[in-house]
CSV table of C-alpha atoms in Angstrom, one decimal:
chain,number,residue,atom,x,y,z
E,1,MET,CA,14.4,34.5,-8.4
E,2,GLN,CA,13.2,31.3,-10.3
E,3,ARG,CA,15.7,29.5,-8.1
E,4,LEU,CA,14.2,30.8,-4.9
E,5,TYR,CA,10.5,30.3,-6.4
E,6,ASN,CA,11.4,26.7,-7.1
E,7,HIS,CA,12.9,26.2,-3.8
E,8,CYS,CA,9.5,27.4,-1.9
E,9,GLN,CA,7.7,25.4,-4.3
E,10,SER,CA,9.5,22.1,-3.3
E,11,LEU,CA,9.0,23.1,0.4
E,12,ALA,CA,5.8,23.7,0.1
E,13,VAL,CA,5.3,20.3,-1.6
E,14,SER,CA,7.1,18.5,1.0
E,15,THR,CA,5.0,20.2,3.8
E,16,ALA,CA,1.8,19.4,2.2
E,17,TYR,CA,3.1,15.8,1.9
E,18,HIS,CA,4.2,15.6,5.5
E,19,VAL,CA,0.7,17.0,6.8
E,20,ALA,CA,-1.1,14.3,4.2
E,21,ARG,CA,1.0,11.6,5.9
E,22,SER,CA,0.3,12.9,9.5
E,23,ASN,CA,-3.4,12.9,8.7
E,24,ASN,CA,-3.2,9.6,7.4
E,25,ALA,CA,-1.7,8.5,10.5
E,26,LYS,CA,-4.3,10.1,12.6
E,27,LYS,CA,-7.1,8.5,10.5
E,28,LEU,CA,-5.4,4.9,11.3
E,29,TYR,CA,-5.3,5.3,14.9
C-alpha cells in the first residue's frame, strides 16, 4: 500500500512538473 502511495505521489509530482513546464512555454510564446 505504501509503495502504491509513493508511486501515485511521484506520478502527481511529474504531472504537476509537466503542467508547469507547458504553462511556462505558453507564457513565453
